[in-house]
Short mmCIF file of C-alpha atoms and ligand atoms in Angstrom, two decimals:
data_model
loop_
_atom_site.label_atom_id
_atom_site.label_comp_id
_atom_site.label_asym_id
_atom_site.label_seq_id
_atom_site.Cartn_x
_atom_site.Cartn_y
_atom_site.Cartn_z
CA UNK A 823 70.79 165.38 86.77
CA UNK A 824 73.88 163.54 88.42
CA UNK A 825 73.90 160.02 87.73
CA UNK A 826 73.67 157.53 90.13
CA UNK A 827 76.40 155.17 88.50
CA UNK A 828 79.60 155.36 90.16
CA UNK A 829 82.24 157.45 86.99
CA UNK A 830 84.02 153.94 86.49
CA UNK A 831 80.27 153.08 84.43
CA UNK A 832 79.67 156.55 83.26
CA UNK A 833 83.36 156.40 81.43
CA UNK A 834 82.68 152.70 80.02
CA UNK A 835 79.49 153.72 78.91
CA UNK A 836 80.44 156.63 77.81
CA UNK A 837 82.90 155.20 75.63
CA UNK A 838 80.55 152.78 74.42
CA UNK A 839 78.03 154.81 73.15
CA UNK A 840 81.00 156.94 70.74
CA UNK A 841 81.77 153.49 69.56
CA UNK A 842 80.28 152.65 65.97
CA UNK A 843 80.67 148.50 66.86
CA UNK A 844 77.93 146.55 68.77
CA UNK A 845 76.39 146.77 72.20
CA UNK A 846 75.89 143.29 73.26
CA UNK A 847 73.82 142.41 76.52
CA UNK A 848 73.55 139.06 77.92
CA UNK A 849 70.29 138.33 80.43
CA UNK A 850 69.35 135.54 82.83
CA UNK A 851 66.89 135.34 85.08
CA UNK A 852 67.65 137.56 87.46
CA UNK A 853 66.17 140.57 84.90
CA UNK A 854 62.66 138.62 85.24
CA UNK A 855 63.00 137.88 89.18
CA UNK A 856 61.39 141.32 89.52
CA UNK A 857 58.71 140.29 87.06
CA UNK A 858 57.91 137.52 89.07
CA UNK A 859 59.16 134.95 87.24
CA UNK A 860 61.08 132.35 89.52
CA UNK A 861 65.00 132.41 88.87
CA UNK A 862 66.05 128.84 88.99
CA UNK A 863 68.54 128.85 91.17
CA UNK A 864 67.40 131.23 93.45
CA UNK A 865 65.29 129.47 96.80
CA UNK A 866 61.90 129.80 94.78
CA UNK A 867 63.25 128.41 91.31
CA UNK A 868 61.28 126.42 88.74
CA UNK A 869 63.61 123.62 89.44
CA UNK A 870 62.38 123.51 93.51
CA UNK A 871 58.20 123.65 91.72
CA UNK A 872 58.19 120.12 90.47
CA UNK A 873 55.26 118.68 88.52
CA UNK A 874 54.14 115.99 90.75
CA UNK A 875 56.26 113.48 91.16
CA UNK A 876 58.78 114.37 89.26
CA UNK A 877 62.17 116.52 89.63
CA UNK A 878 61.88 119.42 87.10
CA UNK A 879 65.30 118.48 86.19
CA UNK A 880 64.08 114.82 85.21
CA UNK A 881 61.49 116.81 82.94
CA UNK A 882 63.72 119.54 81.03
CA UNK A 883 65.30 116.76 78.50
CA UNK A 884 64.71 115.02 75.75
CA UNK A 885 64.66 111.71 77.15
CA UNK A 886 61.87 112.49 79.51
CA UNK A 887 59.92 113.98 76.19
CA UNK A 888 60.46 111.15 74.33
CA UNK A 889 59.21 108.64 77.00
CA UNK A 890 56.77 111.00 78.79
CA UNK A 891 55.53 113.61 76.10
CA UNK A 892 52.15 113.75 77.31
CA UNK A 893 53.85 115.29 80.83
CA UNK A 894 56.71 117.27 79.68
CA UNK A 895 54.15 119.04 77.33
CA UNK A 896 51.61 119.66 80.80
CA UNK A 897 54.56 120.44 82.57
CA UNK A 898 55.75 122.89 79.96
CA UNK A 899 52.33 124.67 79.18
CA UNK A 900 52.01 125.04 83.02
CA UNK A 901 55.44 126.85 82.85
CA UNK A 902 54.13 129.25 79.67
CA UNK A 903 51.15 130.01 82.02
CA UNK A 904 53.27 131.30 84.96
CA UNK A 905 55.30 133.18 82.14
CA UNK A 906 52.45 134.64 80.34
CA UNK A 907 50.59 135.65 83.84
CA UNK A 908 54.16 137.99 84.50
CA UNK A 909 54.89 141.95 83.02
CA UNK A 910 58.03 142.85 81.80
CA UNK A 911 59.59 145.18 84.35
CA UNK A 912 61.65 148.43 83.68
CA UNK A 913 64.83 146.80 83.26
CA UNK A 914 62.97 145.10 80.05
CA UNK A 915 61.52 148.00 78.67
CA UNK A 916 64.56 150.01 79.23
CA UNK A 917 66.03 147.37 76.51
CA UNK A 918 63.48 147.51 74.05
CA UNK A 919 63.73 151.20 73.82
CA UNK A 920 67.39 151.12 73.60
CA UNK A 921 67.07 148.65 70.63
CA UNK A 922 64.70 151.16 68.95
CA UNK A 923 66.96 154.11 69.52
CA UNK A 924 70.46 152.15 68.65
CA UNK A 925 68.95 150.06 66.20
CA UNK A 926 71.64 147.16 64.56
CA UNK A 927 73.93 148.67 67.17
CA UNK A 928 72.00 146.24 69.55
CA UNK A 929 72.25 142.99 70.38
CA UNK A 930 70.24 140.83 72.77
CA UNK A 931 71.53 137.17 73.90
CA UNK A 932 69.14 135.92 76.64
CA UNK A 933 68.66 132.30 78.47
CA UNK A 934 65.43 133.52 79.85
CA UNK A 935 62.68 131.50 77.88
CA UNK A 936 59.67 133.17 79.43
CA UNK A 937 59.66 135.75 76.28
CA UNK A 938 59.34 138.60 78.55
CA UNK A 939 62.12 140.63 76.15
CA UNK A 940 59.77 140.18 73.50
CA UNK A 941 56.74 141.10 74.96
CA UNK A 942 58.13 143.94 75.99
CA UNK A 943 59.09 144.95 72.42
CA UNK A 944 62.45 143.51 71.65
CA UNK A 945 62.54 142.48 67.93
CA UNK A 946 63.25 138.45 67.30
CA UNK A 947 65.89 139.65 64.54
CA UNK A 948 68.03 140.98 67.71
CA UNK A 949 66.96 139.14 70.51
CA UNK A 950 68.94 135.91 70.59
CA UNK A 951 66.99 133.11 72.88
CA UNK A 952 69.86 131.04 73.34
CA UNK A 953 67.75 128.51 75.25
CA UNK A 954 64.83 128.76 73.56
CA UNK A 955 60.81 130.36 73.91
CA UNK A 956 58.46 128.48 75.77
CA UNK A 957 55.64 130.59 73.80
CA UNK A 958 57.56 128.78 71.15
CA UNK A 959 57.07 124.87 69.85
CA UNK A 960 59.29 122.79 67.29
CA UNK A 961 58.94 119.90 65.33
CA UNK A 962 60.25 116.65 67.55
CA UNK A 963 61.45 115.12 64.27
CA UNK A 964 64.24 116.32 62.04
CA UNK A 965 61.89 118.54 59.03
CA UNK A 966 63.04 122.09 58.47
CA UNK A 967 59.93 123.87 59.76
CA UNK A 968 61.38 126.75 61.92
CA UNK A 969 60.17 127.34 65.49
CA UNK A 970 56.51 128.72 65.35
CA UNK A 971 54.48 130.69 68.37
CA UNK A 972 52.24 128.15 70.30
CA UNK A 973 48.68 127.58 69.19
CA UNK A 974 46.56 131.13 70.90
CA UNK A 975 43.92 128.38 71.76
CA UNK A 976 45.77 126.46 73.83
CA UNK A 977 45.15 128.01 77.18
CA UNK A 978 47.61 130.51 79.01
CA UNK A 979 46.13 129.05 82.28
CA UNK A 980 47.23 125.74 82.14
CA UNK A 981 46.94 124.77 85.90
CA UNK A 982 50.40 122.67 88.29
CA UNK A 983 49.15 119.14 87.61
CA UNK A 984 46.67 119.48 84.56
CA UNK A 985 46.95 116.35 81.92
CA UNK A 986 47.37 117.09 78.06
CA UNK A 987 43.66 116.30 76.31
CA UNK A 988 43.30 114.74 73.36
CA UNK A 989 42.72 118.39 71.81
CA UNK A 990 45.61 120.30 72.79
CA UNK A 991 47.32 117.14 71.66
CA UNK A 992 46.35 117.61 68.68
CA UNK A 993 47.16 121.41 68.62
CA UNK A 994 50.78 120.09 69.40
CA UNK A 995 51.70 118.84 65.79
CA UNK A 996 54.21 120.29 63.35
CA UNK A 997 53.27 120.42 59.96
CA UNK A 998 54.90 117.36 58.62
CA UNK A 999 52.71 115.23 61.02
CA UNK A 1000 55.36 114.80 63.74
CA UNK A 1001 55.05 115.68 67.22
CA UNK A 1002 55.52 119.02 68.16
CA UNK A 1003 58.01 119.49 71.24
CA UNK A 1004 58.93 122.64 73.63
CA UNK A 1005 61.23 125.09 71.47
CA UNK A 1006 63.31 124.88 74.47
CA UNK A 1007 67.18 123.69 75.34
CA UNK A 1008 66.86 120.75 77.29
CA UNK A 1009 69.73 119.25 79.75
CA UNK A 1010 70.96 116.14 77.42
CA UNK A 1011 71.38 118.62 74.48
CA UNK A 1012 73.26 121.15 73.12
CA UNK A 1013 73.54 124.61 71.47
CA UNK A 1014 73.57 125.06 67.82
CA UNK A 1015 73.50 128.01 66.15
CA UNK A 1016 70.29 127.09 64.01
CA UNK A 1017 68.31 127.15 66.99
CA UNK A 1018 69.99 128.76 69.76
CA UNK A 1019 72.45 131.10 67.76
CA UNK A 1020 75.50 129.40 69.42
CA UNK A 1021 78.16 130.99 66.51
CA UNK A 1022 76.40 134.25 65.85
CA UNK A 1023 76.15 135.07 69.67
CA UNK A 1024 80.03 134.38 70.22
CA UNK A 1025 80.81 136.28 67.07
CA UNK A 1026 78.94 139.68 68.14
CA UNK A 1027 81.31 139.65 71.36
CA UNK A 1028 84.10 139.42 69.42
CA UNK A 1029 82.70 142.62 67.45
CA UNK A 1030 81.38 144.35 70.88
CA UNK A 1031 82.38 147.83 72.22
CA UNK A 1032 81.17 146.43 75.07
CA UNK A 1033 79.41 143.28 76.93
CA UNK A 1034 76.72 144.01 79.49
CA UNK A 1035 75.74 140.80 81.33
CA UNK A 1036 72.36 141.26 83.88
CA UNK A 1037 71.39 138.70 86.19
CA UNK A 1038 73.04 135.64 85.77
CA UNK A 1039 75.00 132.90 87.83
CA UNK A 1040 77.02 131.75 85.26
CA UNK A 1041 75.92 128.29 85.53
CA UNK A 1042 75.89 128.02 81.67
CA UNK A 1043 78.39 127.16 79.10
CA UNK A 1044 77.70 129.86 76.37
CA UNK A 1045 77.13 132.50 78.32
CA UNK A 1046 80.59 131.90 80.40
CA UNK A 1047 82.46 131.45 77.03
CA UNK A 1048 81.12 135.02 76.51
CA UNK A 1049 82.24 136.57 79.15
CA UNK A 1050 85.69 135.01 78.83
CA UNK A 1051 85.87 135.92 75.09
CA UNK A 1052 84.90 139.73 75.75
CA UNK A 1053 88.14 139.50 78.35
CA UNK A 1054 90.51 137.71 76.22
CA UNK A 1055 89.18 140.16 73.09
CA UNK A 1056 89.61 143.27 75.62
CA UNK A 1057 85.91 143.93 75.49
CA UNK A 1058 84.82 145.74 78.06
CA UNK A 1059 82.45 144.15 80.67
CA UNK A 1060 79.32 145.65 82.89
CA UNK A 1061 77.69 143.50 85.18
CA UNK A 1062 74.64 143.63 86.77
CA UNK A 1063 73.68 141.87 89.63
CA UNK A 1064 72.49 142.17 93.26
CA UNK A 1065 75.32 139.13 94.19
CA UNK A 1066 78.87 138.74 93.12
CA UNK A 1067 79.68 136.29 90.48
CA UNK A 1068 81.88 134.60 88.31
CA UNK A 1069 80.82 137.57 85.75
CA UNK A 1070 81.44 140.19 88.32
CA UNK A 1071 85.17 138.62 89.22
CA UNK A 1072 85.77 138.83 85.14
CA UNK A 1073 85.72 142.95 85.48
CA UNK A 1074 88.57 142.76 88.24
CA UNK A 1075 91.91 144.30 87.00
CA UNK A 1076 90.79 146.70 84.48
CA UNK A 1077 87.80 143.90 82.42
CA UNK A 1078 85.41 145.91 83.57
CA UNK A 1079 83.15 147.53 86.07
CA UNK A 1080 80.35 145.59 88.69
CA UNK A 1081 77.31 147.36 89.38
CA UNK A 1082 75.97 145.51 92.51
CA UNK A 1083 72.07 146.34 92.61
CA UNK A 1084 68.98 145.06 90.78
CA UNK A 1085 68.19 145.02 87.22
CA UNK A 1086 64.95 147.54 87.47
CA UNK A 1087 67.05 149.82 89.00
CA UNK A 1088 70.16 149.60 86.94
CA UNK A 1089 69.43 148.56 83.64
CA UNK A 1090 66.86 151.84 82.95
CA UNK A 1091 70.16 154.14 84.57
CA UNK A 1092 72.42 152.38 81.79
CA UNK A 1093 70.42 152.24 78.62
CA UNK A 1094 69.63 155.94 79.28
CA UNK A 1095 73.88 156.64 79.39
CA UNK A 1096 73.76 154.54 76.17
CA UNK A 1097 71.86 156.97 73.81
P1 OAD B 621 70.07 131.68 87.99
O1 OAD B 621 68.83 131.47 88.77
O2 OAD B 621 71.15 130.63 87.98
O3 OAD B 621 70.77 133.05 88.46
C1 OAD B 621 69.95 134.16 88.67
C2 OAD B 621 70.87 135.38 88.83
O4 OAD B 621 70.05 136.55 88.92
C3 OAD B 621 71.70 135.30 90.10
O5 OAD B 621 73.03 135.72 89.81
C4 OAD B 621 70.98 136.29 91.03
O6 OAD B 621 71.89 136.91 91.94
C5 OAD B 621 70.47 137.30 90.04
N1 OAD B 621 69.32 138.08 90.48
C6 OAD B 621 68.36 137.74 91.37
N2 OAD B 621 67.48 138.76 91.49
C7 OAD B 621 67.89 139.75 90.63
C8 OAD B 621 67.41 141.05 90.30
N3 OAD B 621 66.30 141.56 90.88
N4 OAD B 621 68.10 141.79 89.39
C9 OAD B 621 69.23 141.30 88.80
N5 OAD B 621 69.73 140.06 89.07
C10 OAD B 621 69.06 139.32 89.99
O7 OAD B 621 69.62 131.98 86.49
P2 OAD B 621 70.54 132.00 85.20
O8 OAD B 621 71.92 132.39 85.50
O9 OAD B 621 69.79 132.81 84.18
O10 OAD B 621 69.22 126.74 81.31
O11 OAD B 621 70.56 130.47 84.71
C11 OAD B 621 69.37 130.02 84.19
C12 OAD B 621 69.66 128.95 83.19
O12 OAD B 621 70.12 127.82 83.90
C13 OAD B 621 68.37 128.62 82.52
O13 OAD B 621 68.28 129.28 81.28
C14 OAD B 621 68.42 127.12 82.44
C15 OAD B 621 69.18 126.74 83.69
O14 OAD B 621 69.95 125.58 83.52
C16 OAD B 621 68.59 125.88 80.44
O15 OAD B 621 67.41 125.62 80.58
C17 OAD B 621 69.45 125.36 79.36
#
């Protein structure tokens, strides 16, 4: 059956899936919009749903954690709840059957931190959360204990505007007797590659046969330097994305190719050109 991509894809791809080096996508939240899940900078974005009185914005760093724990951590597990009530879509499940079928051909760098790639059946080896898993906590202080999954009995229907009680508090401890904290990326920090895989994700574009970038503003510093590493390493790009961009203006003059449409349309028509 004819594909729906216009040849300019079908070629890239094409060439792409002959290639023995790494396919490398890079997601935002536009691949969860059609999940549900609020994109931020779209009109109904987490950032517009504050938490009372505060500006989301206010909440997402570590200042706000360390003088307000008890509502960054309400704020946060109301978040998870919204997260955990959404499905991943086609355009998710389209990548976690790609990953089975190209195996360490595959890489996955995504900002979204609802853990909708995972659910859907991306492996954690491959999938790098560059800002972090809210189904994910951390210890607040400086031990070594890796990121671990959020206690299952703290509830995944945390309601806007719920306190912390003393229990979950207690659930939200590392193992060293610290406070836990959101395994998130918050505004006054920055990548590293411990936690966010800052190196590794800039190295696999420099290795890429090609970089496939769904649903994303380009708002955010790694995921720009990306992009402009692919085009000053001659990596290919394929962007997906209902709007132009500044990803979609990097495939102008032979970077790449723009496929202007949603991801649960497009990203099932280009994993299945990938195999
Ligand atoms: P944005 O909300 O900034 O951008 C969403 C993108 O998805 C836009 O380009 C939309 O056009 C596109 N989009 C909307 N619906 C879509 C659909 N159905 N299919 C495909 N694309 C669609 O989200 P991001 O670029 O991901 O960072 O930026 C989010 C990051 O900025 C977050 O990770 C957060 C925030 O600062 C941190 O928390 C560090």
């Amino acid at each position: 059956m004819q594909s729906p991509l216009p040849d300019s894809a079908i070629e890239l791809l094409e060439k792409a899936r002959q290639a023995t080096s790494l396919v490398v996508w890079l997601t935002g939240a536009g691949i969860s919009a059609e999940s549900g899940v609020p994109t931020f900078r779209g009109p109904e974005g987490f950032w517009t749903v504050g938490s009372r009185n505060f500006h989301p914005m206010e909440l997402a760093t570590r200042a706000a954690f360390d003088s307000l724990p008890d509502e960054v951590w309400a704020w946060y597990l109301y978040r998870r709840a919204a997260c955990r009530a959404a499905s991943p879509n086609p355009a998710h499940r389209a990548l976690a059957d790609l990953e089975t079928r190209l195996g360490d051909r595959f890489r996955l760098v995504t900002q979204n931190v609802d853990g909708l790639h995972l659910r859907a059946g991306n492996s954690l080896e491959r999938t790098w959360q560059i800002h972090g898993n809210l189904d994910f906590a951390r210890c607040s202080g400086s031990c070594p204990t890796l990121p671990w999954p959020m206690p299952a009995t703290i509830s995944i229907d945390w309601k806007k505007g719920q306190a912390l009680d003393e229990t979950t508090r207690d659930l939200l401890r590392c193992e060293c007797g610290a406070a836990a904290r959101p395994h998130v990326l918050w505004f006054d920090e920055y990548y590293d590659e411990e936690n966010f895989r800052f190196e590794s994700s800039l190295t696999a574009v420099e290795q890429a046969a090609l970089l496939i970038v769904v649903g994303t503003s380009g708002a955010t510093n790694l995921p720009m330097r990306m992009a402009h590493l692919a085009r000053a390493r001659g990596v290919p790009l394929l962007v997906i994305d209902p709007e132009p961009n500044p990803f979609s203006e990097l495939t102008a003059g032979g970077g790449g190719v723009f496929l202007r449409g949603t991801a649960s349309a497009l990203v099932p028509e280009v994993c299945g050109l990938l195999n």
